[in-house]
Amino acid sequence: MKKFTMTSNKLKIIAVSAMLFDHFIGGFVPISDIYSIILRIPGRIAAPIMCFMISEGYKHTHDVKKYILRLFVFSLISHIPYNLYFGLGFFQATSVMWGLFLGLLALTVIKSDKYNVIIKSGVLLLCCFLSIRANWNYLAVLWIVAFGLFSGNFKKQALSLIIIGLIQIIPIYIGIGPVTENCPHFYRFGIYLALPLLYLYRGEKGRSSVLLSKFFYYFYPVHLVVLYVIKLLWTK
């Protein structure tokens, strides 16, 4: 009997579905009780899966410069829809797309033979710093770099996901993290639900489709615009 596996297309569909659900909950369901907090758990898998797929994209792309440029353009396109939907100021924050772009940029420099360790370390630190205002901030950068460096070794990739995830979780529980919500933060451990899904990935892309590949890029800004319009109509 054929074993069930995850293709990159399946993982991307799961990630965008989890993200859509999480953004809906974040915009329409106030965190007021244990049930609303639990609803935030499924969406935690989106970011680590996205970061993993960016590292896979780096490995398989024929033109990494175009790949970086594409993420940069969509990070700009997504900025205003993200801030409008979540009611944030123009310079207050930006979407995860910015972190994904910076993570890919850092991974590309670190994997290159053109640069020495000082330049590579400097670029990594700069990308982490520039991502601070982005959703998932420097965690996205570190996950992408770690997944890319340990490509082909799932145990090290899984350990990287766990350890880097704790960078976000531990400070909150010892009282020094940037707590922005007056609620328990156990839902953040939901990032680790991505591990069994990534374990099932065997490097297969799935059915090749130009439409599907474009969908994953356009979905991000479009779904934010749609949610924002629904939110405006909902509050009238």
PDB file of C-alpha atoms in Angstrom:
ATOM      1  CA  MET A   1       0.000   0.000   0.000  1.00  0.00           C
ATOM      2  CA  LYS A   2       1.322   3.408  -0.974  1.00  0.00           C
ATOM      3  CA  LYS A   3       2.292   5.602   1.978  1.00  0.00           C
ATOM      4  CA  PHE A   4       0.559   8.967   2.329  1.00  0.00           C
ATOM      5  CA  THR A   5       2.938  11.837   1.637  1.00  0.00           C
ATOM      6  CA  MET A   6       2.785  15.603   1.385  1.00  0.00           C
ATOM      7  CA  THR A   7       3.667  17.380  -1.853  1.00  0.00           C
ATOM      8  CA  SER A   8       4.726  21.014  -1.877  1.00  0.00           C
ATOM      9  CA  ASN A   9       1.360  21.956  -3.391  1.00  0.00           C
ATOM     10  CA  LYS A  10      -0.515  20.207  -0.571  1.00  0.00           C
ATOM     11  CA  LEU A  11       1.610  21.941   2.038  1.00  0.00           C
ATOM     12  CA  LYS A  12       1.034  25.338   0.429  1.00  0.00           C
ATOM     13  CA  ILE A  13      -2.727  24.771   0.297  1.00  0.00           C
ATOM     14  CA  ILE A  14      -2.738  23.774   3.981  1.00  0.00           C
ATOM     15  CA  ALA A  15      -0.646  26.842   4.840  1.00  0.00           C
ATOM     16  CA  VAL A  16      -2.867  29.352   3.006  1.00  0.00           C
ATOM     17  CA  SER A  17      -6.006  27.709   4.410  1.00  0.00           C
ATOM     18  CA  ALA A  18      -4.643  27.943   7.960  1.00  0.00           C
ATOM     19  CA  MET A  19      -3.589  31.541   7.310  1.00  0.00           C
ATOM     20  CA  LEU A  20      -7.022  32.503   5.953  1.00  0.00           C
ATOM     21  CA  PHE A  21      -8.718  30.959   8.984  1.00  0.00           C
ATOM     22  CA  ASP A  22      -6.319  32.679  11.371  1.00  0.00           C
ATOM     23  CA  HIS A  23      -6.715  36.067   9.728  1.00  0.00           C
ATOM     24  CA  PHE A  24     -10.483  35.721   9.857  1.00  0.00           C
ATOM     25  CA  ILE A  25     -10.377  34.836  13.554  1.00  0.00           C
ATOM     26  CA  GLY A  26      -7.882  37.636  14.228  1.00  0.00           C
ATOM     27  CA  GLY A  27     -10.076  40.227  12.532  1.00  0.00           C
ATOM     28  CA  PHE A  28     -13.569  39.125  13.543  1.00  0.00           C
ATOM     29  CA  VAL A  29     -13.305  37.214  16.840  1.00  0.00           C
ATOM     30  CA  PRO A  30     -12.033  39.218  19.832  1.00  0.00           C
ATOM     31  CA  ILE A  31      -9.769  37.267  22.186  1.00  0.00           C
ATOM     32  CA  SER A  32     -12.054  37.219  25.198  1.00  0.00           C
ATOM     33  CA  ASP A  33     -12.241  33.646  26.448  1.00  0.00           C
ATOM     34  CA  ILE A  34     -10.549  30.264  26.228  1.00  0.00           C
ATOM     35  CA  TYR A  35     -12.543  29.246  23.141  1.00  0.00           C
ATOM     36  CA  SER A  36     -11.454  32.238  21.076  1.00  0.00           C
ATOM     37  CA  ILE A  37      -7.838  31.609  22.102  1.00  0.00           C
ATOM     38  CA  ILE A  38      -8.062  27.958  21.052  1.00  0.00           C
ATOM     39  CA  LEU A  39      -9.274  29.105  17.635  1.00  0.00           C
ATOM     40  CA  ARG A  40      -5.889  30.766  17.103  1.00  0.00           C
ATOM     41  CA  ILE A  41      -4.015  27.451  17.361  1.00  0.00           C
ATOM     42  CA  PRO A  42      -4.606  26.049  13.810  1.00  0.00           C
ATOM     43  CA  GLY A  43      -3.296  29.208  12.178  1.00  0.00           C
ATOM     44  CA  ARG A  44       0.087  28.862  13.880  1.00  0.00           C
ATOM     45  CA  ILE A  45       1.146  26.206  11.353  1.00  0.00           C
ATOM     46  CA  ALA A  46       1.019  28.632   8.429  1.00  0.00           C
ATOM     47  CA  ALA A  47       4.268  30.539   9.072  1.00  0.00           C
ATOM     48  CA  PRO A  48       6.643  27.577   9.605  1.00  0.00           C
ATOM     49  CA  ILE A  49       5.213  25.807   6.547  1.00  0.00           C
ATOM     50  CA  MET A  50       5.586  28.962   4.429  1.00  0.00           C
ATOM     51  CA  CYS A  51       9.180  29.389   5.586  1.00  0.00           C
ATOM     52  CA  PHE A  52       9.920  25.749   4.841  1.00  0.00           C
ATOM     53  CA  MET A  53       8.506  26.091   1.334  1.00  0.00           C
ATOM     54  CA  ILE A  54      10.553  29.248   0.703  1.00  0.00           C
ATOM     55  CA  SER A  55      13.701  27.245   1.503  1.00  0.00           C
ATOM     56  CA  GLU A  56      12.509  24.514  -0.850  1.00  0.00           C
ATOM     57  CA  GLY A  57      11.794  27.116  -3.505  1.00  0.00           C
ATOM     58  CA  TYR A  58      15.358  28.370  -3.167  1.00  0.00           C
ATOM     59  CA  LYS A  59      16.655  24.848  -3.740  1.00  0.00           C
ATOM     60  CA  HIS A  60      14.589  24.241  -6.861  1.00  0.00           C
ATOM     61  CA  THR A  61      14.381  27.674  -8.515  1.00  0.00           C
ATOM     62  CA  HIS A  62      16.152  28.274 -11.814  1.00  0.00           C
ATOM     63  CA  ASP A  63      16.558  31.986 -11.114  1.00  0.00           C
ATOM     64  CA  VAL A  64      16.933  32.981  -7.470  1.00  0.00           C
ATOM     65  CA  LYS A  65      17.179  36.692  -8.346  1.00  0.00           C
ATOM     66  CA  LYS A  66      13.707  36.603  -9.917  1.00  0.00           C
ATOM     67  CA  TYR A  67      12.464  34.642  -6.919  1.00  0.00           C
ATOM     68  CA  ILE A  68      13.778  37.281  -4.516  1.00  0.00           C
ATOM     69  CA  LEU A  69      12.369  40.105  -6.666  1.00  0.00           C
ATOM     70  CA  ARG A  70       8.953  38.412  -6.812  1.00  0.00           C
ATOM     71  CA  LEU A  71       8.747  38.147  -3.026  1.00  0.00           C
ATOM     72  CA  PHE A  72       9.905  41.757  -2.674  1.00  0.00           C
ATOM     73  CA  VAL A  73       7.203  43.011  -5.060  1.00  0.00           C
ATOM     74  CA  PHE A  74       4.459  41.036  -3.324  1.00  0.00           C
ATOM     75  CA  SER A  75       5.651  42.233   0.072  1.00  0.00           C
ATOM     76  CA  LEU A  76       5.101  45.808  -1.159  1.00  0.00           C
ATOM     77  CA  ILE A  77       1.729  44.945  -2.678  1.00  0.00           C
ATOM     78  CA  SER A  78       0.616  43.255   0.552  1.00  0.00           C
ATOM     79  CA  HIS A  79       1.693  46.043   2.906  1.00  0.00           C
ATOM     80  CA  ILE A  80      -1.347  48.333   2.694  1.00  0.00           C
ATOM     81  CA  PRO A  81      -3.982  45.530   2.632  1.00  0.00           C
ATOM     82  CA  TYR A  82      -2.369  43.982   5.720  1.00  0.00           C
ATOM     83  CA  ASN A  83      -2.285  47.238   7.661  1.00  0.00           C
ATOM     84  CA  LEU A  84      -5.789  48.250   6.636  1.00  0.00           C
ATOM     85  CA  TYR A  85      -7.311  44.935   7.663  1.00  0.00           C
ATOM     86  CA  PHE A  86      -5.599  44.824  11.043  1.00  0.00           C
ATOM     87  CA  GLY A  87      -6.023  48.559  11.695  1.00  0.00           C
ATOM     88  CA  LEU A  88      -2.307  49.348  11.807  1.00  0.00           C
ATOM     89  CA  GLY A  89      -0.438  52.521  10.871  1.00  0.00           C
ATOM     90  CA  PHE A  90       1.580  52.662   7.662  1.00  0.00           C
ATOM     91  CA  PHE A  91       4.925  52.398   9.474  1.00  0.00           C
ATOM     92  CA  GLN A  92       3.638  50.413  12.436  1.00  0.00           C
ATOM     93  CA  ALA A  93       3.890  46.951  10.912  1.00  0.00           C
ATOM     94  CA  THR A  94       3.910  44.965   7.695  1.00  0.00           C
ATOM     95  CA  SER A  95       2.969  41.507   6.494  1.00  0.00           C
ATOM     96  CA  VAL A  96       4.811  38.204   6.698  1.00  0.00           C
ATOM     97  CA  MET A  97       5.706  38.592   3.022  1.00  0.00           C
ATOM     98  CA  TRP A  98       8.415  41.076   4.015  1.00  0.00           C
ATOM     99  CA  GLY A  99       9.946  38.524   6.384  1.00  0.00           C
ATOM    100  CA  LEU A 100       9.788  35.828   3.712  1.00  0.00           C
ATOM    101  CA  PHE A 101      11.586  38.126   1.270  1.00  0.00           C
ATOM    102  CA  LEU A 102      14.313  38.947   3.796  1.00  0.00           C
ATOM    103  CA  GLY A 103      14.660  35.293   4.778  1.00  0.00           C
ATOM    104  CA  LEU A 104      15.201  34.257   1.167  1.00  0.00           C
ATOM    105  CA  LEU A 105      17.685  37.094   0.682  1.00  0.00           C
ATOM    106  CA  ALA A 106      19.643  36.029   3.787  1.00  0.00           C
ATOM    107  CA  LEU A 107      19.633  32.366   2.736  1.00  0.00           C
ATOM    108  CA  THR A 108      20.866  33.251  -0.751  1.00  0.00           C
ATOM    109  CA  VAL A 109      23.808  35.241   0.610  1.00  0.00           C
ATOM    110  CA  ILE A 110      24.677  32.617   3.238  1.00  0.00           C
ATOM    111  CA  LYS A 111      24.645  29.783   0.688  1.00  0.00           C
ATOM    112  CA  SER A 112      26.787  31.734  -1.770  1.00  0.00           C
ATOM    113  CA  ASP A 113      30.517  31.127  -2.123  1.00  0.00           C
ATOM    114  CA  LYS A 114      31.078  34.786  -3.055  1.00  0.00           C
ATOM    115  CA  TYR A 115      30.975  36.091   0.508  1.00  0.00           C
ATOM    116  CA  ASN A 116      32.988  35.467   3.644  1.00  0.00           C
ATOM    117  CA  VAL A 117      31.538  34.604   7.047  1.00  0.00           C
ATOM    118  CA  ILE A 118      31.651  38.230   8.245  1.00  0.00           C
ATOM    119  CA  ILE A 119      29.514  39.468   5.353  1.00  0.00           C
ATOM    120  CA  LYS A 120      27.144  36.513   5.713  1.00  0.00           C
ATOM    121  CA  SER A 121      26.714  37.149   9.446  1.00  0.00           C
ATOM    122  CA  GLY A 122      26.193  40.862   8.815  1.00  0.00           C
ATOM    123  CA  VAL A 123      23.522  40.214   6.183  1.00  0.00           C
ATOM    124  CA  LEU A 124      21.721  37.771   8.483  1.00  0.00           C
ATOM    125  CA  LEU A 125      21.713  40.279  11.343  1.00  0.00           C
ATOM    126  CA  LEU A 126      20.577  43.084   9.023  1.00  0.00           C
ATOM    127  CA  CYS A 127      17.735  40.977   7.613  1.00  0.00           C
ATOM    128  CA  CYS A 128      16.635  40.048  11.146  1.00  0.00           C
ATOM    129  CA  PHE A 129      16.690  43.720  12.143  1.00  0.00           C
ATOM    130  CA  LEU A 130      14.756  44.854   9.061  1.00  0.00           C
ATOM    131  CA  SER A 131      12.101  42.199   9.677  1.00  0.00           C
ATOM    132  CA  ILE A 132      11.238  43.326  13.214  1.00  0.00           C
ATOM    133  CA  ARG A 133       8.086  45.167  12.077  1.00  0.00           C
ATOM    134  CA  ALA A 134       6.903  42.252   9.936  1.00  0.00           C
ATOM    135  CA  ASN A 135       4.389  39.645  11.016  1.00  0.00           C
ATOM    136  CA  TRP A 136       6.481  36.741  12.403  1.00  0.00           C
ATOM    137  CA  ASN A 137       9.439  39.158  12.312  1.00  0.00           C
ATOM    138  CA  TYR A 138      12.939  37.630  12.520  1.00  0.00           C
ATOM    139  CA  LEU A 139      11.546  34.160  13.249  1.00  0.00           C
ATOM    140  CA  ALA A 140      10.643  33.892   9.557  1.00  0.00           C
ATOM    141  CA  VAL A 141      14.184  34.896   8.558  1.00  0.00           C
ATOM    142  CA  LEU A 142      15.799  32.405  10.954  1.00  0.00           C
ATOM    143  CA  TRP A 143      13.455  29.569   9.987  1.00  0.00           C
ATOM    144  CA  ILE A 144      14.115  30.041   6.267  1.00  0.00           C
ATOM    145  CA  VAL A 145      17.881  30.140   6.783  1.00  0.00           C
ATOM    146  CA  ALA A 146      17.867  27.105   9.067  1.00  0.00           C
ATOM    147  CA  PHE A 147      15.579  25.071   6.801  1.00  0.00           C
ATOM    148  CA  GLY A 148      17.791  25.939   3.837  1.00  0.00           C
ATOM    149  CA  LEU A 149      21.073  25.132   5.580  1.00  0.00           C
ATOM    150  CA  PHE A 150      19.761  21.782   6.813  1.00  0.00           C
ATOM    151  CA  SER A 151      17.953  20.870   3.611  1.00  0.00           C
ATOM    152  CA  GLY A 152      17.682  17.087   3.321  1.00  0.00           C
ATOM    153  CA  ASN A 153      18.109  16.530   7.068  1.00  0.00           C
ATOM    154  CA  PHE A 154      14.633  16.605   8.596  1.00  0.00           C
ATOM    155  CA  LYS A 155      15.848  15.986  12.152  1.00  0.00           C
ATOM    156  CA  LYS A 156      17.944  19.155  12.102  1.00  0.00           C
ATOM    157  CA  GLN A 157      15.183  21.092  10.363  1.00  0.00           C
ATOM    158  CA  ALA A 158      12.672  19.958  12.999  1.00  0.00           C
ATOM    159  CA  LEU A 159      15.050  20.879  15.813  1.00  0.00           C
ATOM    160  CA  SER A 160      15.534  24.294  14.217  1.00  0.00           C
ATOM    161  CA  LEU A 161      11.777  24.837  14.050  1.00  0.00           C
ATOM    162  CA  ILE A 162      11.462  23.949  17.733  1.00  0.00           C
ATOM    163  CA  ILE A 163      14.377  26.037  19.017  1.00  0.00           C
ATOM    164  CA  ILE A 164      13.657  29.128  16.898  1.00  0.00           C
ATOM    165  CA  GLY A 165       9.991  28.892  17.893  1.00  0.00           C
ATOM    166  CA  LEU A 166      11.011  29.049  21.535  1.00  0.00           C
ATOM    167  CA  ILE A 167      12.673  32.415  20.860  1.00  0.00           C
ATOM    168  CA  GLN A 168       9.133  33.761  20.498  1.00  0.00           C
ATOM    169  CA  ILE A 169       7.491  31.729  23.251  1.00  0.00           C
ATOM    170  CA  ILE A 170       9.938  31.726  26.189  1.00  0.00           C
ATOM    171  CA  PRO A 171      10.263  35.533  26.662  1.00  0.00           C
ATOM    172  CA  ILE A 172       6.489  35.828  26.988  1.00  0.00           C
ATOM    173  CA  TYR A 173       6.405  33.366  29.872  1.00  0.00           C
ATOM    174  CA  ILE A 174       9.256  34.993  31.752  1.00  0.00           C
ATOM    175  CA  GLY A 175       7.742  38.429  31.383  1.00  0.00           C
ATOM    176  CA  ILE A 176      10.156  40.139  29.006  1.00  0.00           C
ATOM    177  CA  GLY A 177       8.513  39.515  25.646  1.00  0.00           C
ATOM    178  CA  PRO A 178       6.478  41.990  23.587  1.00  0.00           C
ATOM    179  CA  VAL A 179       3.080  40.970  24.953  1.00  0.00           C
ATOM    180  CA  THR A 180       0.410  42.797  22.996  1.00  0.00           C
ATOM    181  CA  GLU A 181      -2.592  40.730  24.072  1.00  0.00           C
ATOM    182  CA  ASN A 182      -3.955  40.403  27.587  1.00  0.00           C
ATOM    183  CA  CYS A 183      -4.481  36.660  27.334  1.00  0.00           C
ATOM    184  CA  PRO A 184      -2.772  33.300  27.812  1.00  0.00           C
ATOM    185  CA  HIS A 185      -0.281  32.599  25.059  1.00  0.00           C
ATOM    186  CA  PHE A 186      -0.362  28.805  24.964  1.00  0.00           C
ATOM    187  CA  TYR A 187      -1.844  28.947  21.459  1.00  0.00           C
ATOM    188  CA  ARG A 188       1.623  29.887  20.168  1.00  0.00           C
ATOM    189  CA  PHE A 189       2.747  26.309  20.715  1.00  0.00           C
ATOM    190  CA  GLY A 190       0.548  25.522  17.713  1.00  0.00           C
ATOM    191  CA  ILE A 191       3.583  26.149  15.496  1.00  0.00           C
ATOM    192  CA  TYR A 192       4.742  22.653  16.404  1.00  0.00           C
ATOM    193  CA  LEU A 193       1.673  21.121  14.756  1.00  0.00           C
ATOM    194  CA  ALA A 194       3.488  21.820  11.478  1.00  0.00           C
ATOM    195  CA  LEU A 195       6.119  19.171  12.297  1.00  0.00           C
ATOM    196  CA  PRO A 196       4.120  16.038  11.329  1.00  0.00           C
ATOM    197  CA  LEU A 197       3.050  17.722   8.082  1.00  0.00           C
ATOM    198  CA  LEU A 198       6.641  18.596   7.166  1.00  0.00           C
ATOM    199  CA  TYR A 199       7.742  15.077   8.122  1.00  0.00           C
ATOM    200  CA  LEU A 200       5.413  13.678   5.446  1.00  0.00           C
ATOM    201  CA  TYR A 201       7.037  15.831   2.756  1.00  0.00           C
ATOM    202  CA  ARG A 202       9.279  13.862   0.395  1.00  0.00           C
ATOM    203  CA  GLY A 203      10.430  16.604  -1.946  1.00  0.00           C
ATOM    204  CA  GLU A 204       7.634  16.132  -4.471  1.00  0.00           C
ATOM    205  CA  LYS A 205       5.957  19.157  -6.015  1.00  0.00           C
ATOM    206  CA  GLY A 206       2.674  17.625  -7.102  1.00  0.00           C
ATOM    207  CA  ARG A 207       0.795  18.520 -10.245  1.00  0.00           C
ATOM    208  CA  SER A 208       2.583  21.279 -12.138  1.00  0.00           C
ATOM    209  CA  SER A 209       0.353  24.249 -12.923  1.00  0.00           C
ATOM    210  CA  VAL A 210       1.212  27.846 -13.818  1.00  0.00           C
ATOM    211  CA  LEU A 211      -2.170  28.950 -12.468  1.00  0.00           C
ATOM    212  CA  LEU A 212      -1.563  27.197  -9.144  1.00  0.00           C
ATOM    213  CA  SER A 213       1.933  28.653  -8.746  1.00  0.00           C
ATOM    214  CA  LYS A 214       0.609  32.182  -9.348  1.00  0.00           C
ATOM    215  CA  PHE A 215      -2.323  31.560  -7.013  1.00  0.00           C
ATOM    216  CA  PHE A 216      -0.074  31.213  -3.972  1.00  0.00           C
ATOM    217  CA  TYR A 217       1.400  34.688  -4.580  1.00  0.00           C
ATOM    218  CA  TYR A 218      -1.788  36.563  -5.431  1.00  0.00           C
ATOM    219  CA  PHE A 219      -3.816  34.892  -2.697  1.00  0.00           C
ATOM    220  CA  TYR A 220      -2.069  36.766   0.101  1.00  0.00           C
ATOM    221  CA  PRO A 221      -2.906  40.379  -0.820  1.00  0.00           C
ATOM    222  CA  VAL A 222      -6.255  39.453  -2.394  1.00  0.00           C
ATOM    223  CA  HIS A 223      -7.588  37.603   0.650  1.00  0.00           C
ATOM    224  CA  LEU A 224      -6.666  40.574   2.869  1.00  0.00           C
ATOM    225  CA  VAL A 225      -8.542  42.975   0.599  1.00  0.00           C
ATOM    226  CA  VAL A 226     -11.601  40.689   0.586  1.00  0.00           C
ATOM    227  CA  LEU A 227     -11.530  40.314   4.379  1.00  0.00           C
ATOM    228  CA  TYR A 228     -11.154  44.077   4.774  1.00  0.00           C
ATOM    229  CA  VAL A 229     -14.195  44.753   2.570  1.00  0.00           C
ATOM    230  CA  ILE A 230     -16.225  42.162   4.488  1.00  0.00           C
ATOM    231  CA  LYS A 231     -15.120  43.769   7.743  1.00  0.00           C
ATOM    232  CA  LEU A 232     -16.252  47.199   6.536  1.00  0.00           C
ATOM    233  CA  LEU A 233     -19.646  45.839   5.501  1.00  0.00           C
ATOM    234  CA  TRP A 234     -19.923  43.845   8.726  1.00  0.00           C
ATOM    235  CA  THR A 235     -19.415  46.890  10.946  1.00  0.00           C
ATOM    236  CA  LYS A 236     -21.889  49.136   9.103  1.00  0.00           C
TER     237      LYS A 236
END
